[in-house]
GROMACS .gro file of C-alpha atoms in nm:
model
  286
    1MET     CA    1  -2.213  -1.718  -1.810
    2THR     CA    2  -2.080  -1.647  -1.460
    3THR     CA    3  -1.739  -1.480  -1.450
    4THR     CA    4  -1.509  -1.597  -1.173
    5PRO     CA    5  -1.385  -1.295  -0.976
    6GLN     CA    6  -1.015  -1.223  -0.995
    7PRO     CA    7  -0.846  -1.335  -0.671
    8THR     CA    8  -0.743  -1.064  -0.428
    9LEU     CA    9  -0.367  -1.080  -0.375
   10ILE     CA   10  -0.190  -1.070  -0.040
   11MET     CA   11   0.085  -0.807  -0.016
   12GLY     CA   12   0.313  -0.875   0.279
   13ILE     CA   13   0.466  -0.570   0.448
   14LEU     CA   14   0.843  -0.579   0.496
   15ASN     CA   15   0.959  -0.272   0.689
   16LEU     CA   16   1.334  -0.213   0.669
   17THR     CA   17   1.310   0.079   0.909
   18PRO     CA   18   1.398   0.127   1.275
   19ASP     CA   19   1.082   0.331   1.347
   20SER     CA   20   0.782   0.156   1.192
   21PHE     CA   21   0.473   0.182   1.414
   22SER     CA   22   0.422  -0.194   1.404
   23ASP     CA   23   0.758  -0.372   1.393
   24GLY     CA   24   1.023  -0.105   1.385
   25GLY     CA   25   1.376  -0.246   1.371
   26ARG     CA   26   1.270  -0.610   1.378
   27HIS     CA   27   1.359  -0.671   1.012
   28SER     CA   28   1.607  -0.392   0.949
   29SER     CA   29   1.905  -0.618   0.879
   30PRO     CA   30   1.918  -0.788   0.536
   31GLU     CA   31   1.932  -1.132   0.697
   32ALA     CA   32   1.625  -1.071   0.912
   33ALA     CA   33   1.442  -0.910   0.621
   34LEU     CA   34   1.502  -1.203   0.389
   35ALA     CA   35   1.395  -1.453   0.654
   36GLN     CA   36   1.074  -1.259   0.714
   37ALA     CA   37   1.003  -1.241   0.341
   38GLU     CA   38   1.033  -1.618   0.313
   39ARG     CA   39   0.801  -1.664   0.614
   40MET     CA   40   0.541  -1.440   0.455
   41ARG     CA   41   0.566  -1.624   0.125
   42ALA     CA   42   0.519  -1.956   0.304
   43GLU     CA   43   0.208  -1.819   0.476
   44GLY     CA   44   0.049  -1.707   0.150
   45ALA     CA   45   0.192  -1.370   0.046
   46ASP     CA   46   0.172  -1.320  -0.330
   47LEU     CA   47   0.414  -1.027  -0.327
   48ILE     CA   48   0.634  -0.842  -0.080
   49ASP     CA   49   0.618  -0.466  -0.025
   50ILE     CA   50   0.958  -0.340   0.091
   51GLY     CA   51   1.007   0.005   0.235
   52GLY     CA   52   1.297   0.195   0.388
   53GLU     CA   53   1.110   0.494   0.529
   54SER     CA   54   0.832   0.489   0.786
   55THR     CA   55   0.514   0.658   0.664
   56ARG     CA   56   0.329   0.666   0.995
   57PRO     CA   57   0.202   1.008   1.106
   58GLY     CA   58   0.483   1.196   1.280
   59ALA     CA   59   0.767   0.985   1.140
   60GLU     CA   60   1.094   1.158   1.061
   61PRO     CA   61   1.177   1.180   0.688
   62VAL     CA   62   1.459   0.968   0.546
   63ALA     CA   63   1.700   1.087   0.276
   64PRO     CA   64   1.683   0.891  -0.050
   65GLU     CA   65   2.045   0.779  -0.008
   66GLU     CA   66   1.971   0.618   0.327
   67GLU     CA   67   1.647   0.470   0.198
   68GLN     CA   68   1.835   0.308  -0.091
   69ARG     CA   69   2.104   0.176   0.142
   70ARG     CA   70   1.831  -0.005   0.333
   71ILE     CA   71   1.625  -0.148   0.051
   72LEU     CA   72   1.844  -0.214  -0.253
   73PRO     CA   73   2.034  -0.517  -0.115
   74VAL     CA   74   1.706  -0.679  -0.010
   75LEU     CA   75   1.543  -0.592  -0.341
   76GLU     CA   76   1.832  -0.747  -0.532
   77GLU     CA   77   1.809  -1.072  -0.341
   78LEU     CA   78   1.429  -1.102  -0.342
   79PHE     CA   79   1.343  -0.971  -0.687
   80VAL     CA   80   1.653  -1.031  -0.897
   81HIS     CA   81   1.790  -1.354  -0.751
   82ARG     CA   82   1.490  -1.527  -0.591
   83ARG     CA   83   1.245  -1.380  -0.845
   84ILE     CA   84   0.982  -1.305  -0.581
   85PRO     CA   85   0.724  -1.043  -0.688
   86VAL     CA   86   0.803  -0.716  -0.513
   87SER     CA   87   0.668  -0.365  -0.474
   88VAL     CA   88   0.893  -0.083  -0.356
   89ASP     CA   89   0.732   0.155  -0.109
   90THR     CA   90   0.893   0.493  -0.175
   91ARG     CA   91   0.797   0.855  -0.226
   92HIS     CA   92   1.134   0.944  -0.379
   93ALA     CA   93   1.178   0.938  -0.758
   94ALA     CA   94   1.552   0.884  -0.709
   95THR     CA   95   1.487   0.567  -0.509
   96ALA     CA   96   1.230   0.443  -0.761
   97ARG     CA   97   1.480   0.502  -1.041
   98ALA     CA   98   1.756   0.317  -0.855
   99ALA     CA   99   1.525   0.023  -0.785
  100LEU     CA  100   1.412   0.004  -1.147
  101GLN     CA  101   1.769   0.019  -1.271
  102LEU     CA  102   1.859  -0.266  -1.038
  103ALA     CA  103   1.566  -0.466  -1.176
  104GLY     CA  104   1.715  -0.439  -1.526
  105GLU     CA  105   1.513  -0.602  -1.802
  106ARG     CA  106   1.250  -0.702  -1.545
  107ALA     CA  107   1.181  -0.339  -1.451
  108PRO     CA  108   0.829  -0.353  -1.603
  109GLU     CA  109   0.743  -0.621  -1.346
  110LEU     CA  110   0.852  -0.417  -1.043
  111ILE     CA  111   0.572  -0.220  -0.874
  112ILE     CA  112   0.633   0.126  -0.729
  113ASN     CA  113   0.412   0.201  -0.428
  114ASP     CA  114   0.404   0.577  -0.362
  115ILE     CA  115   0.200   0.716  -0.070
  116SER     CA  116   0.288   1.080  -0.140
  117GLY     CA  117  -0.054   1.172  -0.274
  118LEU     CA  118  -0.082   1.540  -0.356
  119LEU     CA  119   0.288   1.586  -0.270
  120THR     CA  120   0.404   1.340  -0.538
  121ASP     CA  121   0.763   1.399  -0.647
  122GLU     CA  122   0.730   1.582  -0.980
  123GLN     CA  123   0.981   1.342  -1.137
  124MET     CA  124   0.800   1.023  -1.030
  125PRO     CA  125   0.548   1.005  -1.319
  126GLN     CA  126   0.826   1.027  -1.577
  127VAL     CA  127   1.037   0.765  -1.400
  128VAL     CA  128   0.740   0.527  -1.400
  129ALA     CA  129   0.649   0.605  -1.761
  130GLU     CA  130   1.002   0.535  -1.883
  131ALA     CA  131   1.017   0.202  -1.699
  132GLY     CA  132   0.669   0.091  -1.805
  133CYS     CA  133   0.609  -0.046  -1.455
  134PRO     CA  134   0.291  -0.045  -1.244
  135ILE     CA  135   0.243   0.243  -0.999
  136ILE     CA  136   0.029   0.250  -0.686
  137ILE     CA  137  -0.095   0.601  -0.615
  138THR     CA  138  -0.242   0.680  -0.275
  139HIS     CA  139  -0.485   0.943  -0.160
  140ASN     CA  140  -0.291   1.160   0.084
  141ARG     CA  141  -0.243   1.522   0.175
  142GLY     CA  142   0.076   1.649   0.333
  143ASP     CA  143   0.372   1.449   0.458
  144SER     CA  144   0.421   1.240   0.771
  145GLN     CA  145   0.462   1.558   0.977
  146THR     CA  146   0.155   1.741   0.846
  147MET     CA  147  -0.095   1.490   0.705
  148GLN     CA  148  -0.307   1.459   1.018
  149SER     CA  149  -0.365   1.835   1.027
  150GLN     CA  150  -0.519   1.821   0.678
  151THR     CA  151  -0.845   1.636   0.744
  152ASP     CA  152  -1.094   1.911   0.657
  153TYR     CA  153  -1.344   1.754   0.415
  154SER     CA  154  -1.708   1.825   0.342
  155ASP     CA  155  -1.736   1.486   0.167
  156VAL     CA  156  -1.434   1.268   0.242
  157VAL     CA  157  -1.520   0.997  -0.011
  158GLY     CA  158  -1.594   1.233  -0.298
  159GLU     CA  159  -1.295   1.457  -0.229
  160ALA     CA  160  -1.059   1.162  -0.188
  161ILE     CA  161  -1.173   1.030  -0.527
  162ASP     CA  162  -1.134   1.372  -0.691
  163GLU     CA  163  -0.783   1.413  -0.551
  164LEU     CA  164  -0.684   1.059  -0.649
  165LEU     CA  165  -0.796   1.131  -1.005
  166GLN     CA  166  -0.595   1.454  -0.999
  167ILE     CA  167  -0.283   1.253  -0.910
  168ARG     CA  168  -0.374   0.994  -1.172
  169GLN     CA  169  -0.381   1.267  -1.434
  170TRP     CA  170  -0.015   1.350  -1.369
  171TYR     CA  171   0.076   0.991  -1.459
  172LEU     CA  172  -0.150   0.977  -1.762
  173GLN     CA  173   0.003   1.300  -1.892
  174ALA     CA  174   0.351   1.151  -1.847
  175GLY     CA  175   0.250   0.857  -2.066
  176VAL     CA  176   0.172   0.590  -1.807
  177ALA     CA  177  -0.089   0.347  -1.940
  178PRO     CA  178  -0.413   0.343  -1.737
  179GLU     CA  179  -0.387  -0.032  -1.678
  180LYS     CA  180  -0.057   0.030  -1.497
  181ILE     CA  181  -0.218   0.266  -1.243
  182ILE     CA  182  -0.337   0.109  -0.916
  183LEU     CA  183  -0.541   0.325  -0.677
  184ASP     CA  184  -0.521   0.323  -0.296
  185PRO     CA  185  -0.786   0.517  -0.100
  186GLY     CA  186  -0.526   0.597   0.164
  187ILE     CA  187  -0.661   0.458   0.489
  188GLY     CA  188  -0.479   0.637   0.773
  189PHE     CA  189  -0.340   0.917   0.558
  190ALA     CA  190  -0.480   1.267   0.616
  191LYS     CA  191  -0.800   1.126   0.763
  192THR     CA  192  -0.961   1.115   1.105
  193HIS     CA  193  -1.065   0.781   1.252
  194GLU     CA  194  -1.428   0.832   1.146
  195GLN     CA  195  -1.321   0.941   0.797
  196ASN     CA  196  -1.131   0.613   0.760
  197TRP     CA  197  -1.446   0.421   0.845
  198GLU     CA  198  -1.643   0.628   0.596
  199ILE     CA  199  -1.396   0.542   0.319
  200ILE     CA  200  -1.428   0.172   0.406
  201ARG     CA  201  -1.808   0.193   0.390
  202HIS     CA  202  -1.775   0.312   0.030
  203LEU     CA  203  -1.494   0.099  -0.113
  204ASP     CA  204  -1.717   0.010  -0.406
  205ARG     CA  205  -1.683   0.367  -0.533
  206PHE     CA  206  -1.306   0.321  -0.556
  207THR     CA  207  -1.315  -0.019  -0.725
  208GLN     CA  208  -1.544   0.125  -0.995
  209LEU     CA  209  -1.298   0.395  -1.103
  210GLU     CA  210  -1.174   0.368  -1.460
  211HIS     CA  211  -1.016   0.556  -1.748
  212ALA     CA  212  -1.094   0.507  -2.117
  213GLY     CA  213  -1.294   0.196  -2.035
  214ILE     CA  214  -1.011   0.039  -1.833
  215ARG     CA  215  -1.095  -0.019  -1.468
  216HIS     CA  216  -0.817   0.058  -1.224
  217ARG     CA  217  -0.707  -0.200  -0.969
  218MET     CA  218  -0.742  -0.103  -0.602
  219LEU     CA  219  -0.499  -0.169  -0.318
  220PHE     CA  220  -0.642  -0.167   0.034
  221GLY     CA  221  -0.410  -0.107   0.329
  222ALA     CA  222  -0.555  -0.084   0.679
  223SER     CA  223  -0.331  -0.332   0.858
  224ARG     CA  224  -0.295  -0.263   1.231
  225LYS     CA  225  -0.367   0.108   1.183
  226GLY     CA  226  -0.462   0.332   1.472
  227PHE     CA  227  -0.823   0.396   1.370
  228LEU     CA  228  -0.899   0.034   1.467
  229ASN     CA  229  -0.859   0.142   1.829
  230THR     CA  230  -1.190   0.324   1.806
  231LEU     CA  231  -1.315  -0.034   1.860
  232LEU     CA  232  -1.027  -0.228   2.012
  233THR     CA  233  -0.928  -0.164   2.374
  234ASP     CA  234  -0.809  -0.373   2.666
  235ALA     CA  235  -0.998  -0.435   2.990
  236GLU     CA  236  -0.890  -0.095   3.125
  237GLY     CA  237  -1.003   0.087   2.813
  238ASN     CA  238  -0.653   0.146   2.678
  239PRO     CA  239  -0.579   0.111   2.306
  240ARG     CA  240  -0.440  -0.227   2.211
  241PRO     CA  241  -0.084  -0.250   2.075
  242ALA     CA  242  -0.049  -0.288   1.699
  243GLU     CA  243   0.014  -0.664   1.708
  244GLN     CA  244  -0.328  -0.719   1.868
  245ARG     CA  245  -0.520  -0.570   1.574
  246ASP     CA  246  -0.469  -0.858   1.332
  247THR     CA  247  -0.813  -1.017   1.369
  248ALA     CA  248  -0.982  -0.685   1.293
  249THR     CA  249  -0.744  -0.634   1.003
  250ALA     CA  250  -0.839  -0.975   0.860
  251VAL     CA  251  -1.208  -0.883   0.874
  252LEU     CA  252  -1.136  -0.567   0.677
  253SER     CA  253  -0.929  -0.763   0.426
  254GLY     CA  254  -1.228  -0.990   0.369
  255ILE     CA  255  -1.451  -0.687   0.318
  256ALA     CA  256  -1.203  -0.535   0.071
  257ALA     CA  257  -1.190  -0.865  -0.118
  258SER     CA  258  -1.570  -0.873  -0.133
  259HIS     CA  259  -1.554  -0.537  -0.313
  260GLY     CA  260  -1.303  -0.675  -0.564
  261ALA     CA  261  -0.979  -0.527  -0.426
  262TRP     CA  262  -0.675  -0.619  -0.633
  263ALA     CA  263  -0.465  -0.669  -0.318
  264VAL     CA  264  -0.460  -0.613   0.056
  265ARG     CA  265  -0.143  -0.489   0.223
  266VAL     CA  266  -0.090  -0.663   0.559
  267HIS     CA  267   0.157  -0.738   0.834
  268ALA     CA  268   0.022  -1.079   0.944
  269VAL     CA  269  -0.013  -1.281   0.626
  270ARG     CA  270  -0.184  -1.604   0.731
  271PRO     CA  271  -0.503  -1.468   0.896
  272ASN     CA  272  -0.554  -1.223   0.612
  273ALA     CA  273  -0.494  -1.487   0.347
  274ASP     CA  274  -0.752  -1.707   0.522
  275ALA     CA  275  -1.007  -1.425   0.536
  276VAL     CA  276  -0.959  -1.344   0.169
  277ALA     CA  277  -0.984  -1.712   0.071
  278VAL     CA  278  -1.318  -1.748   0.253
  279THR     CA  279  -1.454  -1.431   0.094
  280GLN     CA  280  -1.346  -1.541  -0.252
  281ALA     CA  281  -1.502  -1.885  -0.206
  282ILE     CA  282  -1.832  -1.717  -0.124
  283ARG     CA  283  -1.807  -1.478  -0.419
  284ALA     CA  284  -1.725  -1.761  -0.658
  285GLY     CA  285  -2.001  -1.987  -0.526
  286PHE     CA  286  -1.739  -2.247  -0.433
   0.00000   0.00000   0.00000
């Protein structure tokens, strides 16, 4: 009997920050953020990833209090009132706790998306365990100020997997169930451009990771990231702006879906949803 592959979900990125590399400030007001969330849902987003702190290399850190000021009103409207599936992009346990408290009895449905990697807040595993919610853990070294100086690998794929499993162990020890742990190979975090491509060439090694017979889901996030400019330039040879990397992003989303990614995290929903739909039709044999 042929098993129909699980569909790859589309995670729409909603930046509530003034300094995102792609759309900084465009959706920083609650009204603009909610309108953008509805546009992404109409274009095919299955869930919305909201974040109040830019995680691009070189970004200035944001205090948890300011991060919460930015995201909690939008979270309340989207998740609590409109009941739209949401993930909260935060590296702060205090912000995760505040978001989960706001979610109330639906806290187990709220996803925490933490890109901290090896610098994971020591309180985050316990916060997640107590809430019983899913957690996305990302391979990363360093913070936004230091990550790109920590790209010394002898085997980037193998070491990224080993370090991801080290982070996973912190959550398992805190009591988080393995089926709640979603892995992200961390495209763009503590990796050179070529190392990002090497990770992408071996996505199958990430989608095969499991614990106690339970295979972890994988999130893939390469949307508009700078490594794409190793290929994409204008007529004068200059790197293209972020908004002109969506076609390449959609191709990568299709590739991730072909490897069985649980979700792809993207800025432009429609082209990526189309790419994933085509890939899934091929995988399922129509």
